[in-house]
PDB file of C-alpha atoms in Angstrom:
ATOM      1  CA  MET A  22     -69.214-123.229  19.546  1.00  0.00           C
ATOM      2  CA  LYS A  23     -70.611-123.620  22.483  1.00  0.00           C
ATOM      3  CA  ARG A  24     -72.984-120.579  23.777  1.00  0.00           C
ATOM      4  CA  PRO A  25     -71.782-119.545  27.227  1.00  0.00           C
ATOM      5  CA  GLY A  26     -73.631-121.206  30.130  1.00  0.00           C
ATOM      6  CA  PRO A  27     -75.951-119.696  32.611  1.00  0.00           C
ATOM      7  CA  LEU A  28     -72.689-120.139  35.340  1.00  0.00           C
ATOM      8  CA  LEU A  29     -70.786-118.372  33.651  1.00  0.00           C
ATOM      9  CA  THR A  30     -73.419-115.020  33.287  1.00  0.00           C
ATOM     10  CA  LEU A  31     -73.962-115.857  37.155  1.00  0.00           C
ATOM     11  CA  LEU A  32     -70.696-114.835  37.689  1.00  0.00           C
ATOM     12  CA  ALA A  33     -69.659-111.773  35.515  1.00  0.00           C
ATOM     13  CA  GLY A  34     -73.366-110.362  37.723  1.00  0.00           C
ATOM     14  CA  LEU A  35     -71.122-111.201  41.473  1.00  0.00           C
ATOM     15  CA  LEU A  36     -68.399-109.378  39.980  1.00  0.00           C
ATOM     16  CA  LEU A  37     -69.911-106.546  39.493  1.00  0.00           C
ATOM     17  CA  ALA A  38     -71.948-106.771  42.541  1.00  0.00           C
ATOM     18  CA  VAL A  39     -69.265-106.744  44.390  1.00  0.00           C
ATOM     19  CA  PHE A  40     -67.295-103.787  42.554  1.00  0.00           C
ATOM     20  CA  MET A  41     -69.982-101.470  43.412  1.00  0.00           C
ATOM     21  CA  LEU A  42     -69.715-102.596  46.864  1.00  0.00           C
ATOM     22  CA  THR A  43     -66.335-102.152  46.515  1.00  0.00           C
ATOM     23  CA  LEU A  44     -66.749 -98.396  45.144  1.00  0.00           C
ATOM     24  CA  ASN A  45     -69.362 -97.607  47.450  1.00  0.00           C
ATOM     25  CA  ALA A  46     -67.244 -98.448  50.133  1.00  0.00           C
ATOM     26  CA  THR A  47     -64.716 -96.151  49.424  1.00  0.00           C
ATOM     27  CA  THR A  48     -66.448 -93.425  49.107  1.00  0.00           C
ATOM     28  CA  GLY A  49     -67.984 -93.460  52.235  1.00  0.00           C
ATOM     29  CA  THR A  50     -64.905 -93.153  53.460  1.00  0.00           C
ATOM     30  CA  LYS A  51     -63.581 -90.558  51.943  1.00  0.00           C
ATOM     31  CA  ASN A  52     -67.314 -88.894  53.011  1.00  0.00           C
ATOM     32  CA  ALA A  53     -66.556 -89.697  56.767  1.00  0.00           C
ATOM     33  CA  SER A  54     -62.860 -88.239  56.935  1.00  0.00           C
ATOM     34  CA  SER A  55     -63.886 -84.882  54.768  1.00  0.00           C
ATOM     35  CA  SER A  56     -66.770 -84.146  57.451  1.00  0.00           C
ATOM     36  CA  PRO A  57     -65.559 -81.892  60.182  1.00  0.00           C
ATOM     37  CA  GLN A  58     -68.252 -82.327  62.542  1.00  0.00           C
ATOM     38  CA  GLU A  59     -67.316 -86.197  62.007  1.00  0.00           C
ATOM     39  CA  ALA A  60     -63.852 -86.345  62.111  1.00  0.00           C
ATOM     40  CA  SER A  61     -62.771 -83.685  64.934  1.00  0.00           C
ATOM     41  CA  PRO A  62     -64.073 -83.663  68.752  1.00  0.00           C
ATOM     42  CA  SER A  63     -66.783 -81.746  69.797  1.00  0.00           C
ATOM     43  CA  ALA A  64     -65.644 -78.667  70.467  1.00  0.00           C
ATOM     44  CA  THR A  65     -65.342 -78.007  74.335  1.00  0.00           C
ATOM     45  CA  PRO A  66     -67.406 -74.696  75.204  1.00  0.00           C
ATOM     46  CA  GLN A  67     -65.348 -72.003  76.145  1.00  0.00           C
ATOM     47  CA  ALA A  68     -66.603 -70.129  79.505  1.00  0.00           C
ATOM     48  CA  SER A  69     -68.262 -66.377  79.142  1.00  0.00           C
ATOM     49  CA  PRO A  70     -66.462 -64.114  80.676  1.00  0.00           C
ATOM     50  CA  PRO A  71     -67.303 -62.708  84.248  1.00  0.00           C
ATOM     51  CA  PRO A  72     -69.133 -60.267  83.685  1.00  0.00           C
ATOM     52  CA  THR A  73     -67.585 -56.448  84.665  1.00  0.00           C
ATOM     53  CA  SER A  74     -68.656 -55.207  87.415  1.00  0.00           C
ATOM     54  CA  THR A  75     -69.621 -51.313  87.958  1.00  0.00           C
ATOM     55  CA  PRO A  76     -68.811 -49.519  90.649  1.00  0.00           C
ATOM     56  CA  PRO A  77     -70.683 -47.629  92.233  1.00  0.00           C
ATOM     57  CA  SER A  78     -71.341 -44.231  91.986  1.00  0.00           C
ATOM     58  CA  SER A  79     -69.267 -42.028  94.162  1.00  0.00           C
ATOM     59  CA  SER A  80     -71.938 -39.555  96.633  1.00  0.00           C
ATOM     60  CA  PRO A  81     -71.965 -36.759  94.942  1.00  0.00           C
ATOM     61  CA  PRO A  82     -69.979 -34.216  96.546  1.00  0.00           C
ATOM     62  CA  PRO A  83     -71.449 -31.190  99.362  1.00  0.00           C
ATOM     63  CA  PRO A  84     -72.691 -27.859  97.325  1.00  0.00           C
ATOM     64  CA  SER A  85     -69.573 -25.332  97.719  1.00  0.00           C
ATOM     65  CA  LYS A  86     -70.104 -22.637 100.371  1.00  0.00           C
ATOM     66  CA  SER A  87     -69.708 -19.008  99.263  1.00  0.00           C
ATOM     67  CA  ALA A  88     -68.591 -16.306 100.687  1.00  0.00           C
ATOM     68  CA  PRO A  89     -70.222 -13.741 102.101  1.00  0.00           C
ATOM     69  CA  PRO A  90     -72.015 -11.176 100.039  1.00  0.00           C
ATOM     70  CA  ASN A  91     -69.883  -7.655  99.718  1.00  0.00           C
ATOM     71  CA  ALA A  92     -71.178  -5.242 102.264  1.00  0.00           C
ATOM     72  CA  ASP A  93     -70.401  -2.729 104.394  1.00  0.00           C
ATOM     73  CA  TYR A  94     -70.896  -2.550 108.245  1.00  0.00           C
ATOM     74  CA  ALA A  95     -70.285   1.167 110.298  1.00  0.00           C
ATOM     75  CA  GLY A  96     -71.765   1.067 114.037  1.00  0.00           C
ATOM     76  CA  ARG A  97     -70.241   1.409 117.423  1.00  0.00           C
ATOM     77  CA  THR A  98     -68.822   0.108 119.937  1.00  0.00           C
ATOM     78  CA  ASP A  99     -70.918  -1.302 123.475  1.00  0.00           C
ATOM     79  CA  ASP A 100     -69.613   1.963 125.561  1.00  0.00           C
ATOM     80  CA  ASN A 101     -70.429   4.111 122.745  1.00  0.00           C
ATOM     81  CA  SER A 102     -66.572   5.341 123.288  1.00  0.00           C
ATOM     82  CA  SER A 103     -66.283   4.762 119.553  1.00  0.00           C
ATOM     83  CA  ALA A 104     -66.722   3.575 115.819  1.00  0.00           C
ATOM     84  CA  VAL A 105     -66.099   0.348 113.940  1.00  0.00           C
ATOM     85  CA  ALA A 106     -66.729   0.161 109.966  1.00  0.00           C
ATOM     86  CA  VAL A 107     -66.061  -3.480 108.694  1.00  0.00           C
ATOM     87  CA  SER A 108     -65.885  -4.022 104.072  1.00  0.00           C
ATOM     88  CA  LEU A 109     -66.256  -6.875 102.935  1.00  0.00           C
ATOM     89  CA  ARG A 110     -65.512  -7.294  99.440  1.00  0.00           C
ATOM     90  CA  GLY A 111     -64.912 -11.727  98.110  1.00  0.00           C
ATOM     91  CA  GLY A 112     -64.709 -12.772 101.334  1.00  0.00           C
ATOM     92  CA  LYS A 113     -61.656 -10.345 102.033  1.00  0.00           C
ATOM     93  CA  ALA A 114     -62.539  -7.750 104.868  1.00  0.00           C
ATOM     94  CA  ILE A 115     -60.572  -4.527 105.759  1.00  0.00           C
ATOM     95  CA  ALA A 116     -61.722  -2.605 109.002  1.00  0.00           C
ATOM     96  CA  TYR A 117     -61.703   0.939 111.036  1.00  0.00           C
ATOM     97  CA  PHE A 118     -61.659   1.236 114.837  1.00  0.00           C
ATOM     98  CA  CYS A 119     -61.738   4.589 115.786  1.00  0.00           C
ATOM     99  CA  ASP A 120     -62.287   6.936 119.202  1.00  0.00           C
ATOM    100  CA  GLY A 121     -62.561  10.186 116.726  1.00  0.00           C
ATOM    101  CA  ARG A 122     -59.595  11.515 119.182  1.00  0.00           C
ATOM    102  CA  SER A 123     -56.168   9.578 118.931  1.00  0.00           C
ATOM    103  CA  LYS A 124     -57.414   6.022 119.106  1.00  0.00           C
ATOM    104  CA  GLU A 125     -57.906   4.046 115.511  1.00  0.00           C
ATOM    105  CA  SER A 126     -56.450   1.045 113.702  1.00  0.00           C
ATOM    106  CA  TRP A 127     -56.717  -0.270 110.258  1.00  0.00           C
ATOM    107  CA  LEU A 128     -57.389  -4.204 109.897  1.00  0.00           C
ATOM    108  CA  LYS A 129     -57.323  -7.250 107.679  1.00  0.00           C
ATOM    109  CA  GLY A 130     -57.972 -10.289 106.520  1.00  0.00           C
ATOM    110  CA  ASP A 131     -60.151 -13.075 105.546  1.00  0.00           C
ATOM    111  CA  VAL A 132     -63.703 -13.806 106.279  1.00  0.00           C
ATOM    112  CA  ASP A 133     -64.454 -17.434 106.480  1.00  0.00           C
ATOM    113  CA  ASP A 134     -67.997 -19.162 105.010  1.00  0.00           C
ATOM    114  CA  ASP A 135     -69.742 -19.132 107.308  1.00  0.00           C
ATOM    115  CA  GLY A 136     -69.088 -15.214 108.053  1.00  0.00           C
ATOM    116  CA  THR A 137     -66.257 -15.865 111.098  1.00  0.00           C
ATOM    117  CA  MET A 138     -63.049 -13.497 110.783  1.00  0.00           C
ATOM    118  CA  ASN A 139     -59.948 -12.470 112.045  1.00  0.00           C
ATOM    119  CA  LEU A 140     -58.550  -9.121 111.240  1.00  0.00           C
ATOM    120  CA  THR A 141     -55.469  -8.003 112.198  1.00  0.00           C
ATOM    121  CA  GLY A 142     -53.575  -4.528 112.084  1.00  0.00           C
ATOM    122  CA  LYS A 143     -50.671  -2.918 113.418  1.00  0.00           C
ATOM    123  CA  ASN A 144     -49.198  -3.134 117.093  1.00  0.00           C
ATOM    124  CA  GLY A 145     -51.045  -5.877 118.117  1.00  0.00           C
ATOM    125  CA  ALA A 146     -54.691  -4.960 117.484  1.00  0.00           C
ATOM    126  CA  GLU A 147     -56.895  -7.524 115.989  1.00  0.00           C
ATOM    127  CA  LEU A 148     -60.487  -7.612 115.550  1.00  0.00           C
ATOM    128  CA  ASN A 149     -63.046 -11.069 116.207  1.00  0.00           C
ATOM    129  CA  GLY A 150     -66.138 -11.105 114.715  1.00  0.00           C
ATOM    130  CA  THR A 151     -69.101 -12.611 113.213  1.00  0.00           C
ATOM    131  CA  LEU A 152     -71.332 -11.987 110.621  1.00  0.00           C
ATOM    132  CA  LYS A 153     -75.179 -12.040 111.194  1.00  0.00           C
ATOM    133  CA  ASN A 154     -77.183 -13.322 109.188  1.00  0.00           C
ATOM    134  CA  GLY A 155     -75.772 -10.709 106.430  1.00  0.00           C
ATOM    135  CA  ARG A 156     -77.788  -8.485 108.303  1.00  0.00           C
ATOM    136  CA  SER A 157     -74.569  -7.063 111.038  1.00  0.00           C
ATOM    137  CA  ILE A 158     -71.323  -7.831 112.301  1.00  0.00           C
ATOM    138  CA  ARG A 159     -71.384  -8.915 116.277  1.00  0.00           C
ATOM    139  CA  GLY A 160     -67.719  -9.249 117.171  1.00  0.00           C
ATOM    140  CA  THR A 161     -64.443  -7.767 119.021  1.00  0.00           C
ATOM    141  CA  VAL A 162     -61.482  -5.553 119.026  1.00  0.00           C
ATOM    142  CA  ASP A 163     -58.651  -5.909 120.737  1.00  0.00           C
ATOM    143  CA  LEU A 164     -56.219  -2.400 121.080  1.00  0.00           C
ATOM    144  CA  GLY A 165     -53.455  -0.728 123.569  1.00  0.00           C
ATOM    145  CA  GLY A 166     -53.974  -3.775 126.088  1.00  0.00           C
ATOM    146  CA  GLN A 167     -58.299  -2.702 125.852  1.00  0.00           C
ATOM    147  CA  ARG A 168     -61.615  -4.942 124.407  1.00  0.00           C
ATOM    148  CA  TYR A 169     -64.515  -2.991 123.125  1.00  0.00           C
ATOM    149  CA  ALA A 170     -67.201  -5.564 121.743  1.00  0.00           C
ATOM    150  CA  PHE A 171     -69.515  -3.460 118.556  1.00  0.00           C
ATOM    151  CA  THR A 172     -72.601  -4.079 116.662  1.00  0.00           C
ATOM    152  CA  ALA A 173     -71.519  -2.311 113.081  1.00  0.00           C
ATOM    153  CA  ASP A 174     -74.826  -2.768 111.142  1.00  0.00           C
ATOM    154  CA  LYS A 175     -75.046  -2.868 107.633  1.00  0.00           C
ATOM    155  CA  ALA A 176     -74.499   0.495 105.862  1.00  0.00           C
ATOM    156  CA  VAL A 177     -76.418   1.743 103.039  1.00  0.00           C
ATOM    157  CA  LYS A 178     -74.176   4.452 101.201  1.00  0.00           C
ATOM    158  CA  PRO A 179     -73.714   6.838 102.237  1.00  0.00           C
ATOM    159  CA  SER A 180     -72.655   5.554 105.546  1.00  0.00           C
ATOM    160  CA  GLY A 181     -69.703   3.548 105.615  1.00  0.00           C
ATOM    161  CA  LEU A 182     -66.331   3.226 105.323  1.00  0.00           C
ATOM    162  CA  TYR A 183     -63.888   6.355 103.589  1.00  0.00           C
ATOM    163  CA  ARG A 184     -60.143   7.507 103.225  1.00  0.00           C
ATOM    164  CA  ALA A 185     -57.832  10.027 101.809  1.00  0.00           C
ATOM    165  CA  THR A 186     -54.592  10.432 101.933  1.00  0.00           C
ATOM    166  CA  ALA A 187     -52.486  12.643 100.129  1.00  0.00           C
ATOM    167  CA  THR A 188     -49.032  15.646 101.024  1.00  0.00           C
ATOM    168  CA  VAL A 189     -50.635  19.122 102.196  1.00  0.00           C
ATOM    169  CA  ARG A 190     -48.023  21.827 102.078  1.00  0.00           C
ATOM    170  CA  GLY A 191     -44.999  18.808 103.214  1.00  0.00           C
ATOM    171  CA  ALA A 192     -47.450  16.635 105.868  1.00  0.00           C
ATOM    172  CA  LYS A 193     -48.114  12.948 105.256  1.00  0.00           C
ATOM    173  CA  ILE A 194     -51.780  13.191 105.103  1.00  0.00           C
ATOM    174  CA  ASP A 195     -53.644   9.321 106.399  1.00  0.00           C
ATOM    175  CA  GLY A 196     -57.339  10.411 107.141  1.00  0.00           C
ATOM    176  CA  GLY A 197     -59.709   7.327 108.026  1.00  0.00           C
ATOM    177  CA  TRP A 198     -64.148   8.784 108.189  1.00  0.00           C
ATOM    178  CA  ILE A 199     -66.575   6.247 109.604  1.00  0.00           C
ATOM    179  CA  VAL A 200     -70.396   7.454 108.108  1.00  0.00           C
ATOM    180  CA  LEU A 201     -72.145   6.032 110.832  1.00  0.00           C
ATOM    181  CA  PRO A 202     -76.000   5.756 109.664  1.00  0.00           C
ATOM    182  CA  GLY A 203     -77.828   9.079 110.203  1.00  0.00           C
ATOM    183  CA  GLY A 204     -74.940  11.086 109.266  1.00  0.00           C
ATOM    184  CA  LYS A 205     -72.471  11.120 112.205  1.00  0.00           C
ATOM    185  CA  GLN A 206     -69.348  11.075 111.416  1.00  0.00           C
ATOM    186  CA  VAL A 207     -66.619   9.715 113.486  1.00  0.00           C
ATOM    187  CA  GLY A 208     -62.452   9.987 111.909  1.00  0.00           C
ATOM    188  CA  ILE A 209     -58.787  10.937 112.797  1.00  0.00           C
ATOM    189  CA  LEU A 210     -56.215  12.628 110.886  1.00  0.00           C
ATOM    190  CA  ASP A 211     -52.887  11.760 111.013  1.00  0.00           C
ATOM    191  CA  ARG A 212     -50.171  14.673 109.969  1.00  0.00           C
ATOM    192  CA  ASP A 213     -46.694  12.914 109.668  1.00  0.00           C
ATOM    193  CA  GLY A 214     -47.972  10.458 113.109  1.00  0.00           C
ATOM    194  CA  LYS A 215     -49.985  12.671 115.009  1.00  0.00           C
ATOM    195  CA  PRO A 216     -53.435  12.074 115.217  1.00  0.00           C
ATOM    196  CA  THR A 217     -56.052  14.321 115.776  1.00  0.00           C
ATOM    197  CA  ALA A 218     -60.386  14.359 115.211  1.00  0.00           C
ATOM    198  CA  ALA A 219     -61.067  14.468 111.628  1.00  0.00           C
ATOM    199  CA  PRO A 220     -62.527  17.598 109.422  1.00  0.00           C
ATOM    200  CA  THR A 221     -66.005  16.626 107.631  1.00  0.00           C
ATOM    201  CA  ILE A 222     -65.966  15.202 104.818  1.00  0.00           C
ATOM    202  CA  ASP A 223     -68.529  15.373 102.200  1.00  0.00           C
ATOM    203  CA  PRO A 224     -70.065  11.914 101.428  1.00  0.00           C
ATOM    204  CA  GLU A 225     -71.708  12.460  98.806  1.00  0.00           C
ATOM    205  CA  THR A 226     -68.263  13.673  97.211  1.00  0.00           C
ATOM    206  CA  GLY A 227     -66.154  12.344  99.467  1.00  0.00           C
ATOM    207  CA  THR A 228     -64.694  15.722  99.478  1.00  0.00           C
ATOM    208  CA  VAL A 229     -62.961  17.659 102.525  1.00  0.00           C
ATOM    209  CA  THR A 230     -60.829  20.684 103.132  1.00  0.00           C
ATOM    210  CA  VAL A 231     -57.394  19.419 104.712  1.00  0.00           C
ATOM    211  CA  ASP A 232     -55.082  22.765 105.719  1.00  0.00           C
ATOM    212  CA  GLY A 233     -56.050  25.134 103.172  1.00  0.00           C
ATOM    213  CA  GLN A 234     -56.212  21.797 100.313  1.00  0.00           C
ATOM    214  CA  THR A 235     -59.312  19.942  98.573  1.00  0.00           C
ATOM    215  CA  LEU A 236     -58.961  16.444  99.351  1.00  0.00           C
ATOM    216  CA  THR A 237     -61.084  13.525  98.192  1.00  0.00           C
ATOM    217  CA  ALA A 238     -61.898  10.451 100.546  1.00  0.00           C
ATOM    218  CA  SER A 239     -62.897   7.261  98.473  1.00  0.00           C
ATOM    219  CA  PRO A 240     -65.129   4.733  99.695  1.00  0.00           C
ATOM    220  CA  VAL A 241     -62.322   2.189 101.507  1.00  0.00           C
ATOM    221  CA  THR A 242     -62.691  -1.833 100.133  1.00  0.00           C
ATOM    222  CA  PRO A 243     -60.136  -4.489 100.845  1.00  0.00           C
TER     223      PRO A 243
END
């Protein structure tokens, strides 16, 4: 028998080479198809969200004003005919105008932050005033068709405004007193609607005797 010649050996080598090339080509195709970067198109860069704008900080509110401090004021009218006392508490005011004989009026209302006040009473009575640096009240009282300018200075106890109400021997008693700096008193005692000069009170205790009966006049506040 004849041995295979060099031609057969060469042919076998060629077939083996063709097989290896085919195997490499197939493996390369699979690898290429499995690569996400080569198979998919380039990713489109996403736009960044616009920066969130911070709203400008609002200016701080102006500091709130406070009501005038609690205090009492007492003084006389410019013509020296009458006395005026005003008591301030928490932005409210009550005032008393009195001539010590027959003319009087109780007035009340609000006090603005700047110290101005418009107080009203019966029969159209009106007090308009302004607190000056917490030391005095300058204003006017309109009563019975007349206007009285006044200045009431800050009062230190026992100066100030006092009132007593009671029923004595069947009569309704309503007394008002203004104790001025220096101790002088101006007041009216109303018996069933009839005004007369008020008896003197003890400002330290507020006691006063009316028709034989002892009453107590108390400091007046709004």
